[in-house]
Amino acid sequence: MVYRGPYRIRVEDKPRPVIEHPNDAIVRVTRAAICGSDLHLYHGMMPDTRVGSTFGHEFIGVVDEVGPSVRTLRAGDRVMVPFNIFCGTCFFCARGLYANCHNVNPNATAVGGIYGYSHTCGGYDGGQAEYVRVPLADVGPSLIPDWMDDEDAVLLTDAVATGYFGAQLGDIAEGDVVVVFGAGPVGLSAAASAWLMGAGRVIVIDHLQYRLDKAKTFAHAETYNFTEYADIVVLLKKLTDHIGADVAIDAVGAEADGNLLQHVTAAKLKLQGGSPVALNWAIDSVRKGGTVSVMGAYGPMFSAVKFGDAMNKGLTLRMNQCPVKRQWPRLFEHVRNGYLTPRDLVTHRIPLEHIAEGYHIFSAKLDGCIKPLVVPEAA
């Protein structure tokens, strides 16, 4: 998959990746996914997304080749690769902040390294390809357990792990009311995870009915379509005895609908680092002293966030890119015990040679698309 500009991607032959450092591995991709945050790149929202880049930060595969210093992997191993590229030894990695690694990205004051996510995030090619170079191969990838389905594994490399982390950042107490904005894969995963952390009530807000229907079956949540109400914040106050939710999770990010002016200035004119509609709804709908967890991806530019309201309400704002590998031990147990079934989110399986059509379907919200996987060897 090669980026040729906003809304323009192609399938092209590129040179097969090679070992560039003794701790590299080359992985033959068996499953990848298109992520909602890939659409920010596709729509031209992310700075320094260069023509010729290959996207894809959710992928699993089989180790094809390893560098001379790799000790934990060998050719033939089935591996799942977290979307974070991290060294494991810097100040931030030592504190479990793998998404904030200081050694893998020249722009590391903002974010660590991410596969296939622009030069702002290190300029690494991603996994929407037949092969991918995996740096620091002793640190990031993990062997896929024998009992785990491939489609469960690929969703644990970002979407489900990020949703789980979003619920974790909400610091949910037993019986809490949790509202999740956005019923994409991350929001659905956050809603399902909220129950595992003791929530007493989980509410999901979106404007696409097929995604809200999925929230009922996958996350067993109450659902509301914001287009059917004059003011979704007023509704949420009414639903919570006019106090507000204890925890609000923004799982939408930069291209939120719901306010035409904000959407146009952010998504169309690129005057903001993202439309703050969902984040502002979260700030307004959570109770005083509550917690807002931000999982939606935003660019590094200004966004018109209601920070004064957050300050005056005494809110706790928690956010980060998910340190994926830190979530895996618990998530593996939840999947093994049947509490979470990530593959239930998958709606489309798209051959790599048809990936441009896959992006179009996902971007335009066609055919009930919730989570599309990419199958490199489909031919």
Tab-separated table of C-alpha atoms in Angstrom:
chain	number	residue	atom	x	y	z
A	1	MET	CA	0.000	0.000	0.000
A	2	VAL	CA	1.506	3.332	-1.046
A	3	TYR	CA	0.212	6.818	-0.165
A	4	ARG	CA	-0.065	9.185	-3.138
A	5	GLY	CA	-1.826	12.108	-1.430
A	6	PRO	CA	-5.145	12.651	0.363
A	7	TYR	CA	-7.745	10.052	-0.691
A	8	ARG	CA	-5.208	8.543	-3.122
A	9	ILE	CA	-3.550	5.228	-2.358
A	10	ARG	CA	-2.135	2.584	-4.674
A	11	VAL	CA	-0.794	-0.955	-4.508
A	12	GLU	CA	2.764	-0.917	-5.847
A	13	ASP	CA	5.909	-3.032	-5.724
A	14	LYS	CA	8.501	-1.619	-3.342
A	15	PRO	CA	11.874	-3.144	-2.524
A	16	ARG	CA	11.587	-5.931	0.035
A	17	PRO	CA	12.637	-4.589	3.464
A	18	VAL	CA	16.130	-5.543	4.587
A	19	ILE	CA	17.909	-5.854	7.917
A	20	GLU	CA	19.273	-2.354	8.643
A	21	HIS	CA	20.370	-2.914	12.252
A	22	PRO	CA	21.507	-6.083	14.089
A	23	ASN	CA	18.331	-6.045	16.216
A	24	ASP	CA	15.910	-5.861	13.247
A	25	ALA	CA	13.562	-8.582	12.088
A	26	ILE	CA	11.753	-8.925	8.786
A	27	VAL	CA	8.180	-10.161	9.237
A	28	ARG	CA	5.996	-11.652	6.504
A	29	VAL	CA	2.594	-10.148	7.217
A	30	THR	CA	-0.326	-12.599	7.477
A	31	ARG	CA	-2.994	-10.189	8.752
A	32	ALA	CA	-3.127	-6.409	8.955
A	33	ALA	CA	-5.949	-3.987	9.655
A	34	ILE	CA	-7.118	-0.549	8.610
A	35	CYS	CA	-7.510	1.605	11.719
A	36	GLY	CA	-9.737	4.620	12.213
A	37	SER	CA	-6.592	6.655	12.816
A	38	ASP	CA	-5.292	5.532	9.397
A	39	LEU	CA	-8.208	7.538	8.006
A	40	HIS	CA	-6.678	10.712	9.504
A	41	LEU	CA	-3.651	10.033	7.264
A	42	TYR	CA	-5.836	9.099	4.304
A	43	HIS	CA	-7.771	12.364	4.657
A	44	GLY	CA	-4.589	14.456	4.895
A	45	MET	CA	-5.028	15.368	8.571
A	46	MET	CA	-1.585	14.335	9.849
A	47	PRO	CA	1.447	16.596	9.287
A	48	ASP	CA	4.421	15.238	7.339
A	49	THR	CA	2.636	12.284	5.741
A	50	ARG	CA	4.919	11.804	2.771
A	51	VAL	CA	4.080	10.485	-0.677
A	52	GLY	CA	5.425	6.949	-0.995
A	53	SER	CA	4.714	5.979	2.622
A	54	THR	CA	3.190	2.618	3.500
A	55	PHE	CA	0.571	2.753	6.263
A	56	GLY	CA	-0.484	0.083	8.732
A	57	HIS	CA	0.228	-0.109	12.457
A	58	GLU	CA	-1.930	-3.158	13.255
A	59	PHE	CA	-0.398	-6.372	11.938
A	60	ILE	CA	0.748	-9.882	12.773
A	61	GLY	CA	2.901	-12.263	10.798
A	62	VAL	CA	5.634	-14.868	10.604
A	63	VAL	CA	9.286	-13.992	11.215
A	64	ASP	CA	11.129	-14.343	7.914
A	65	GLU	CA	14.598	-13.178	8.922
A	66	VAL	CA	16.330	-11.830	12.036
A	67	GLY	CA	19.387	-9.673	12.590
A	68	PRO	CA	22.504	-11.143	14.242
A	69	SER	CA	21.775	-9.715	17.711
A	70	VAL	CA	18.112	-10.836	17.973
A	71	ARG	CA	17.805	-13.384	20.776
A	72	THR	CA	14.079	-13.827	21.438
A	73	LEU	CA	12.806	-14.568	17.912
A	74	ARG	CA	13.748	-16.916	15.115
A	75	ALA	CA	12.568	-17.512	11.561
A	76	GLY	CA	9.171	-19.213	11.482
A	77	ASP	CA	7.825	-17.723	14.731
A	78	ARG	CA	4.236	-16.391	14.630
A	79	VAL	CA	4.368	-12.905	16.139
A	80	MET	CA	2.052	-10.050	17.022
A	81	VAL	CA	3.634	-6.606	16.824
A	82	PRO	CA	2.429	-3.683	18.974
A	83	PHE	CA	1.911	-0.458	17.053
A	84	ASN	CA	4.471	1.266	19.297
A	85	ILE	CA	8.129	1.095	18.328
A	86	PHE	CA	10.120	1.389	21.569
A	87	CYS	CA	13.599	0.707	22.930
A	88	GLY	CA	12.632	-0.688	26.340
A	89	THR	CA	15.458	1.082	28.184
A	90	CYS	CA	15.018	4.884	28.051
A	91	PHE	CA	13.598	7.058	30.861
A	92	PHE	CA	10.046	6.622	29.552
A	93	CYS	CA	10.185	2.915	28.655
A	94	ALA	CA	11.554	2.190	32.142
A	95	ARG	CA	8.272	3.638	33.472
A	96	GLY	CA	6.097	1.576	31.127
A	97	LEU	CA	5.429	4.542	28.819
A	98	TYR	CA	6.289	2.599	25.667
A	99	ALA	CA	4.262	4.980	23.497
A	100	ASN	CA	6.544	7.815	24.602
A	101	CYS	CA	9.928	6.175	23.926
A	102	HIS	CA	12.648	8.799	23.556
A	103	ASN	CA	14.995	6.856	21.266
A	104	VAL	CA	12.946	5.896	18.204
A	105	ASN	CA	11.663	9.157	16.752
A	106	PRO	CA	13.468	12.407	15.896
A	107	ASN	CA	10.228	14.178	16.949
A	108	ALA	CA	10.136	12.320	20.264
A	109	THR	CA	9.170	15.412	22.269
A	110	ALA	CA	5.655	14.792	20.882
A	111	VAL	CA	5.295	11.039	20.482
A	112	GLY	CA	7.339	7.853	20.185
A	113	GLY	CA	7.634	5.745	17.047
A	114	ILE	CA	4.578	4.269	15.296
A	115	TYR	CA	4.567	1.960	12.284
A	116	GLY	CA	3.194	3.534	9.125
A	117	TYR	CA	2.091	6.782	10.745
A	118	SER	CA	3.905	9.646	9.020
A	119	HIS	CA	7.311	11.158	9.639
A	120	THR	CA	5.853	12.967	12.654
A	121	CYS	CA	5.888	9.501	14.252
A	122	GLY	CA	9.313	8.450	13.000
A	123	GLY	CA	8.806	7.759	9.302
A	124	TYR	CA	8.614	3.955	9.584
A	125	ASP	CA	6.852	1.952	6.886
A	126	GLY	CA	3.882	-0.020	8.167
A	127	GLY	CA	2.335	-3.438	7.810
A	128	GLN	CA	-0.207	-2.983	4.999
A	129	ALA	CA	2.276	-4.868	2.859
A	130	GLU	CA	3.625	-8.367	2.291
A	131	TYR	CA	6.738	-7.722	4.407
A	132	VAL	CA	7.667	-5.187	7.071
A	133	ARG	CA	10.881	-4.310	8.907
A	134	VAL	CA	10.440	-4.590	12.674
A	135	PRO	CA	13.165	-2.675	14.540
A	136	LEU	CA	14.134	-3.557	18.127
A	137	ALA	CA	12.738	-7.023	17.534
A	138	ASP	CA	13.798	-8.299	20.978
A	139	VAL	CA	11.613	-5.659	22.635
A	140	GLY	CA	8.321	-5.140	20.787
A	141	PRO	CA	6.913	-8.320	19.216
A	142	SER	CA	5.487	-11.226	21.207
A	143	LEU	CA	4.876	-14.803	20.164
A	144	ILE	CA	1.197	-15.450	19.437
A	145	PRO	CA	-0.040	-18.046	21.948
A	146	ASP	CA	-0.983	-21.361	20.323
A	147	TRP	CA	-4.563	-21.039	21.540
A	148	MET	CA	-5.124	-17.524	20.131
A	149	ASP	CA	-6.946	-16.922	16.855
A	150	ASP	CA	-5.046	-14.762	14.336
A	151	GLU	CA	-7.929	-12.276	14.114
A	152	ASP	CA	-7.969	-11.858	17.887
A	153	ALA	CA	-4.204	-11.311	17.828
A	154	VAL	CA	-4.213	-8.604	15.146
A	155	LEU	CA	-6.857	-6.593	17.008
A	156	LEU	CA	-4.788	-6.743	20.198
A	157	THR	CA	-1.964	-4.865	18.428
A	158	ASP	CA	-3.954	-1.614	18.710
A	159	ALA	CA	-7.744	-1.283	18.654
A	160	VAL	CA	-8.737	-3.554	21.536
A	161	ALA	CA	-5.643	-2.731	23.603
A	162	THR	CA	-6.303	0.996	23.119
A	163	GLY	CA	-9.952	0.658	24.121
A	164	TYR	CA	-8.954	-1.300	27.215
A	165	PHE	CA	-6.348	1.356	28.052
A	166	GLY	CA	-8.994	4.062	27.619
A	167	ALA	CA	-11.179	2.378	30.227
A	168	GLN	CA	-8.110	1.961	32.433
A	169	LEU	CA	-7.309	5.673	32.233
A	170	GLY	CA	-10.884	6.413	33.289
A	171	ASP	CA	-9.954	5.057	36.739
A	172	ILE	CA	-13.405	3.439	36.911
A	173	ALA	CA	-14.717	2.696	40.402
A	174	GLU	CA	-17.299	0.032	41.142
A	175	GLY	CA	-20.753	1.183	40.067
A	176	ASP	CA	-19.564	4.169	38.013
A	177	VAL	CA	-21.563	5.531	35.100
A	178	VAL	CA	-19.297	5.505	32.027
A	179	VAL	CA	-20.149	7.267	28.765
A	180	VAL	CA	-18.163	6.444	25.624
A	181	PHE	CA	-18.200	8.818	22.646
A	182	GLY	CA	-17.656	6.884	19.431
A	183	ALA	CA	-18.731	3.337	18.562
A	184	GLY	CA	-15.825	2.413	16.329
A	185	PRO	CA	-13.572	-0.505	17.309
A	186	VAL	CA	-11.756	1.492	20.032
A	187	GLY	CA	-14.966	2.852	21.550
A	188	LEU	CA	-16.625	-0.568	21.453
A	189	SER	CA	-13.576	-2.093	23.135
A	190	ALA	CA	-13.538	0.659	25.770
A	191	ALA	CA	-17.227	0.088	26.508
A	192	ALA	CA	-16.778	-3.676	26.855
A	193	SER	CA	-13.677	-3.154	29.017
A	194	ALA	CA	-15.509	-0.725	31.328
A	195	TRP	CA	-17.636	-3.638	32.602
A	196	LEU	CA	-14.466	-5.600	33.412
A	197	MET	CA	-13.325	-2.687	35.593
A	198	GLY	CA	-16.529	-2.513	37.624
A	199	ALA	CA	-18.754	-0.018	35.776
A	200	GLY	CA	-22.380	-0.057	36.860
A	201	ARG	CA	-23.700	1.519	33.679
A	202	VAL	CA	-22.145	1.963	30.221
A	203	ILE	CA	-23.584	4.397	27.645
A	204	VAL	CA	-22.324	4.689	24.055
A	205	ILE	CA	-22.927	7.749	21.827
A	206	ASP	CA	-22.577	7.748	18.025
A	207	HIS	CA	-24.529	8.826	14.950
A	208	LEU	CA	-24.297	5.652	12.859
A	209	GLN	CA	-27.058	3.215	13.762
A	210	TYR	CA	-25.199	0.082	12.640
A	211	ARG	CA	-22.349	0.930	15.018
A	212	LEU	CA	-24.785	1.570	17.868
A	213	ASP	CA	-26.382	-1.810	17.148
A	214	LYS	CA	-22.921	-3.369	17.482
A	215	ALA	CA	-22.443	-1.593	20.816
A	216	LYS	CA	-25.516	-3.405	22.135
A	217	THR	CA	-24.289	-6.864	21.110
A	218	PHE	CA	-20.509	-6.512	21.597
A	219	ALA	CA	-20.436	-4.237	24.666
A	220	HIS	CA	-23.962	-4.707	26.107
A	221	ALA	CA	-24.221	-0.929	26.398
A	222	GLU	CA	-27.070	1.588	26.377
A	223	THR	CA	-26.915	3.491	23.106
A	224	TYR	CA	-28.037	6.926	21.902
A	225	ASN	CA	-27.826	8.468	18.436
A	226	PHE	CA	-26.825	12.118	18.912
A	227	THR	CA	-28.573	13.176	15.691
A	228	GLU	CA	-31.932	12.342	17.299
A	229	TYR	CA	-31.531	14.842	20.147
A	230	ALA	CA	-31.277	18.630	20.207
A	231	ASP	CA	-28.382	18.494	22.696
A	232	ILE	CA	-26.705	15.225	23.613
A	233	VAL	CA	-25.117	16.763	26.728
A	234	VAL	CA	-28.557	17.734	28.088
A	235	LEU	CA	-29.767	14.182	27.436
A	236	LEU	CA	-26.797	12.707	29.306
A	237	LYS	CA	-27.469	14.994	32.262
A	238	LYS	CA	-31.111	13.839	32.329
A	239	LEU	CA	-29.993	10.205	32.209
A	240	THR	CA	-27.729	10.698	35.236
A	241	ASP	CA	-30.029	12.544	37.700
A	242	HIS	CA	-28.733	15.861	36.337
A	243	ILE	CA	-25.287	15.180	37.824
A	244	GLY	CA	-23.334	13.780	34.876
A	245	ALA	CA	-21.397	10.604	34.182
A	246	ASP	CA	-18.518	9.636	36.464
A	247	VAL	CA	-16.224	8.855	33.528
A	248	ALA	CA	-16.302	10.007	29.891
A	249	ILE	CA	-14.139	8.392	27.210
A	250	ASP	CA	-13.417	10.199	23.922
A	251	ALA	CA	-12.858	7.435	21.366
A	252	VAL	CA	-13.515	9.658	18.332
A	253	GLY	CA	-10.655	12.101	17.903
A	254	ALA	CA	-9.764	14.448	15.103
A	255	GLU	CA	-12.694	14.020	12.708
A	256	ALA	CA	-15.654	14.201	15.063
A	257	ASP	CA	-19.017	15.105	13.575
A	258	GLY	CA	-21.738	16.947	15.488
A	259	ASN	CA	-20.727	20.583	15.002
A	260	LEU	CA	-20.470	21.743	11.382
A	261	LEU	CA	-18.169	24.711	12.064
A	262	GLN	CA	-15.726	22.650	14.125
A	263	HIS	CA	-15.765	19.798	11.607
A	264	VAL	CA	-15.133	22.100	8.635
A	265	THR	CA	-12.330	24.094	10.316
A	266	ALA	CA	-10.608	20.892	11.436
A	267	ALA	CA	-11.283	18.149	8.900
A	268	LYS	CA	-11.691	20.289	5.771
A	269	LEU	CA	-9.677	23.488	6.234
A	270	LYS	CA	-7.019	21.924	8.546
A	271	LEU	CA	-7.120	24.987	10.822
A	272	GLN	CA	-7.235	22.804	13.940
A	273	GLY	CA	-5.377	19.692	15.055
A	274	GLY	CA	-8.751	17.994	15.137
A	275	SER	CA	-12.433	18.693	15.635
A	276	PRO	CA	-12.884	18.864	19.431
A	277	VAL	CA	-16.639	18.127	19.365
A	278	ALA	CA	-16.467	14.751	21.114
A	279	LEU	CA	-13.886	15.957	23.618
A	280	ASN	CA	-15.984	19.012	24.487
A	281	TRP	CA	-19.066	16.823	24.880
A	282	ALA	CA	-17.044	14.623	27.239
A	283	ILE	CA	-15.972	17.641	29.312
A	284	ASP	CA	-19.546	18.956	29.444
A	285	SER	CA	-21.294	15.655	30.196
A	286	VAL	CA	-19.045	14.315	32.952
A	287	ARG	CA	-19.862	15.268	36.544
A	288	LYS	CA	-17.832	17.767	38.555
A	289	GLY	CA	-14.747	15.998	39.870
A	290	GLY	CA	-15.114	13.315	37.195
A	291	THR	CA	-12.549	11.864	34.806
A	292	VAL	CA	-12.181	12.327	31.048
A	293	SER	CA	-10.115	9.729	29.196
A	294	VAL	CA	-8.962	10.692	25.697
A	295	MET	CA	-8.242	7.850	23.260
A	296	GLY	CA	-9.167	9.663	20.044
A	297	ALA	CA	-6.145	10.688	17.965
A	298	TYR	CA	-5.473	14.417	17.488
A	299	GLY	CA	-2.793	16.225	15.534
A	300	PRO	CA	-0.210	18.474	17.197
A	301	MET	CA	-1.885	21.761	16.194
A	302	PHE	CA	-4.278	23.949	18.191
A	303	SER	CA	-7.799	22.644	18.912
A	304	ALA	CA	-10.643	24.674	20.455
A	305	VAL	CA	-11.056	22.587	23.612
A	306	LYS	CA	-13.163	23.853	26.555
A	307	PHE	CA	-10.252	23.842	28.949
A	308	GLY	CA	-11.745	26.477	31.238
A	309	ASP	CA	-14.822	24.311	31.806
A	310	ALA	CA	-12.590	21.346	32.628
A	311	MET	CA	-10.620	23.434	35.127
A	312	ASN	CA	-13.661	24.913	36.826
A	313	LYS	CA	-15.355	21.510	37.109
A	314	GLY	CA	-12.276	20.006	38.749
A	315	LEU	CA	-11.924	17.306	36.091
A	316	THR	CA	-9.107	14.835	35.787
A	317	LEU	CA	-7.986	14.601	32.146
A	318	ARG	CA	-5.982	11.489	31.273
A	319	MET	CA	-4.697	10.613	27.832
A	320	ASN	CA	-1.894	8.995	25.871
A	321	GLN	CA	-1.169	6.698	22.993
A	322	CYS	CA	-1.642	3.179	24.359
A	323	PRO	CA	1.486	1.356	25.593
A	324	VAL	CA	0.191	-1.816	23.948
A	325	LYS	CA	2.542	-4.436	25.305
A	326	ARG	CA	1.783	-3.349	28.883
A	327	GLN	CA	-1.863	-4.342	28.343
A	328	TRP	CA	-1.217	-7.766	26.852
A	329	PRO	CA	-0.869	-9.975	29.974
A	330	ARG	CA	-4.336	-9.022	31.241
A	331	LEU	CA	-5.892	-8.941	27.774
A	332	PHE	CA	-4.554	-12.407	26.950
A	333	GLU	CA	-6.346	-13.730	30.033
A	334	HIS	CA	-9.583	-11.912	29.189
A	335	VAL	CA	-9.521	-13.336	25.646
A	336	ARG	CA	-8.599	-16.834	26.828
A	337	ASN	CA	-11.419	-16.793	29.397
A	338	GLY	CA	-13.950	-15.555	26.845
A	339	TYR	CA	-14.606	-12.172	28.459
A	340	LEU	CA	-13.466	-10.391	25.271
A	341	THR	CA	-13.654	-11.743	21.719
A	342	PRO	CA	-11.862	-9.140	19.561
A	343	ARG	CA	-12.558	-10.913	16.260
A	344	ASP	CA	-16.275	-10.205	16.719
A	345	LEU	CA	-15.481	-6.623	15.633
A	346	VAL	CA	-14.283	-7.711	12.180
A	347	THR	CA	-16.779	-7.027	9.398
A	348	HIS	CA	-14.621	-7.052	6.242
A	349	ARG	CA	-11.606	-9.017	5.006
A	350	ILE	CA	-9.956	-7.263	2.070
A	351	PRO	CA	-7.176	-8.596	-0.177
A	352	LEU	CA	-4.119	-6.336	-0.161
A	353	GLU	CA	-4.485	-5.731	-3.907
A	354	HIS	CA	-7.938	-4.197	-3.246
A	355	ILE	CA	-6.890	-2.061	-0.271
A	356	ALA	CA	-7.837	1.233	-1.975
A	357	GLU	CA	-11.432	-0.017	-2.126
A	358	GLY	CA	-11.131	-1.059	1.523
A	359	TYR	CA	-10.108	2.461	2.537
A	360	HIS	CA	-13.026	3.891	0.576
A	361	ILE	CA	-15.548	1.539	2.218
A	362	PHE	CA	-14.191	2.276	5.698
A	363	SER	CA	-13.862	6.039	5.160
A	364	ALA	CA	-17.345	6.441	3.648
A	365	LYS	CA	-18.906	4.147	6.316
A	366	LEU	CA	-20.344	1.866	3.628
A	367	ASP	CA	-21.682	-1.672	3.947
A	368	GLY	CA	-21.875	-1.623	7.755
A	369	CYS	CA	-18.079	-1.522	7.992
A	370	ILE	CA	-16.761	-1.506	11.557
A	371	LYS	CA	-13.322	-3.144	11.305
A	372	PRO	CA	-11.677	-4.126	8.018
A	373	LEU	CA	-8.773	-6.584	7.952
A	374	VAL	CA	-6.219	-6.725	5.158
A	375	VAL	CA	-5.188	-10.166	3.867
A	376	PRO	CA	-1.847	-9.955	2.031
A	377	GLU	CA	-1.855	-13.536	0.752
A	378	ALA	CA	-5.509	-13.555	-0.395
A	379	ALA	CA	-4.554	-13.996	-4.049
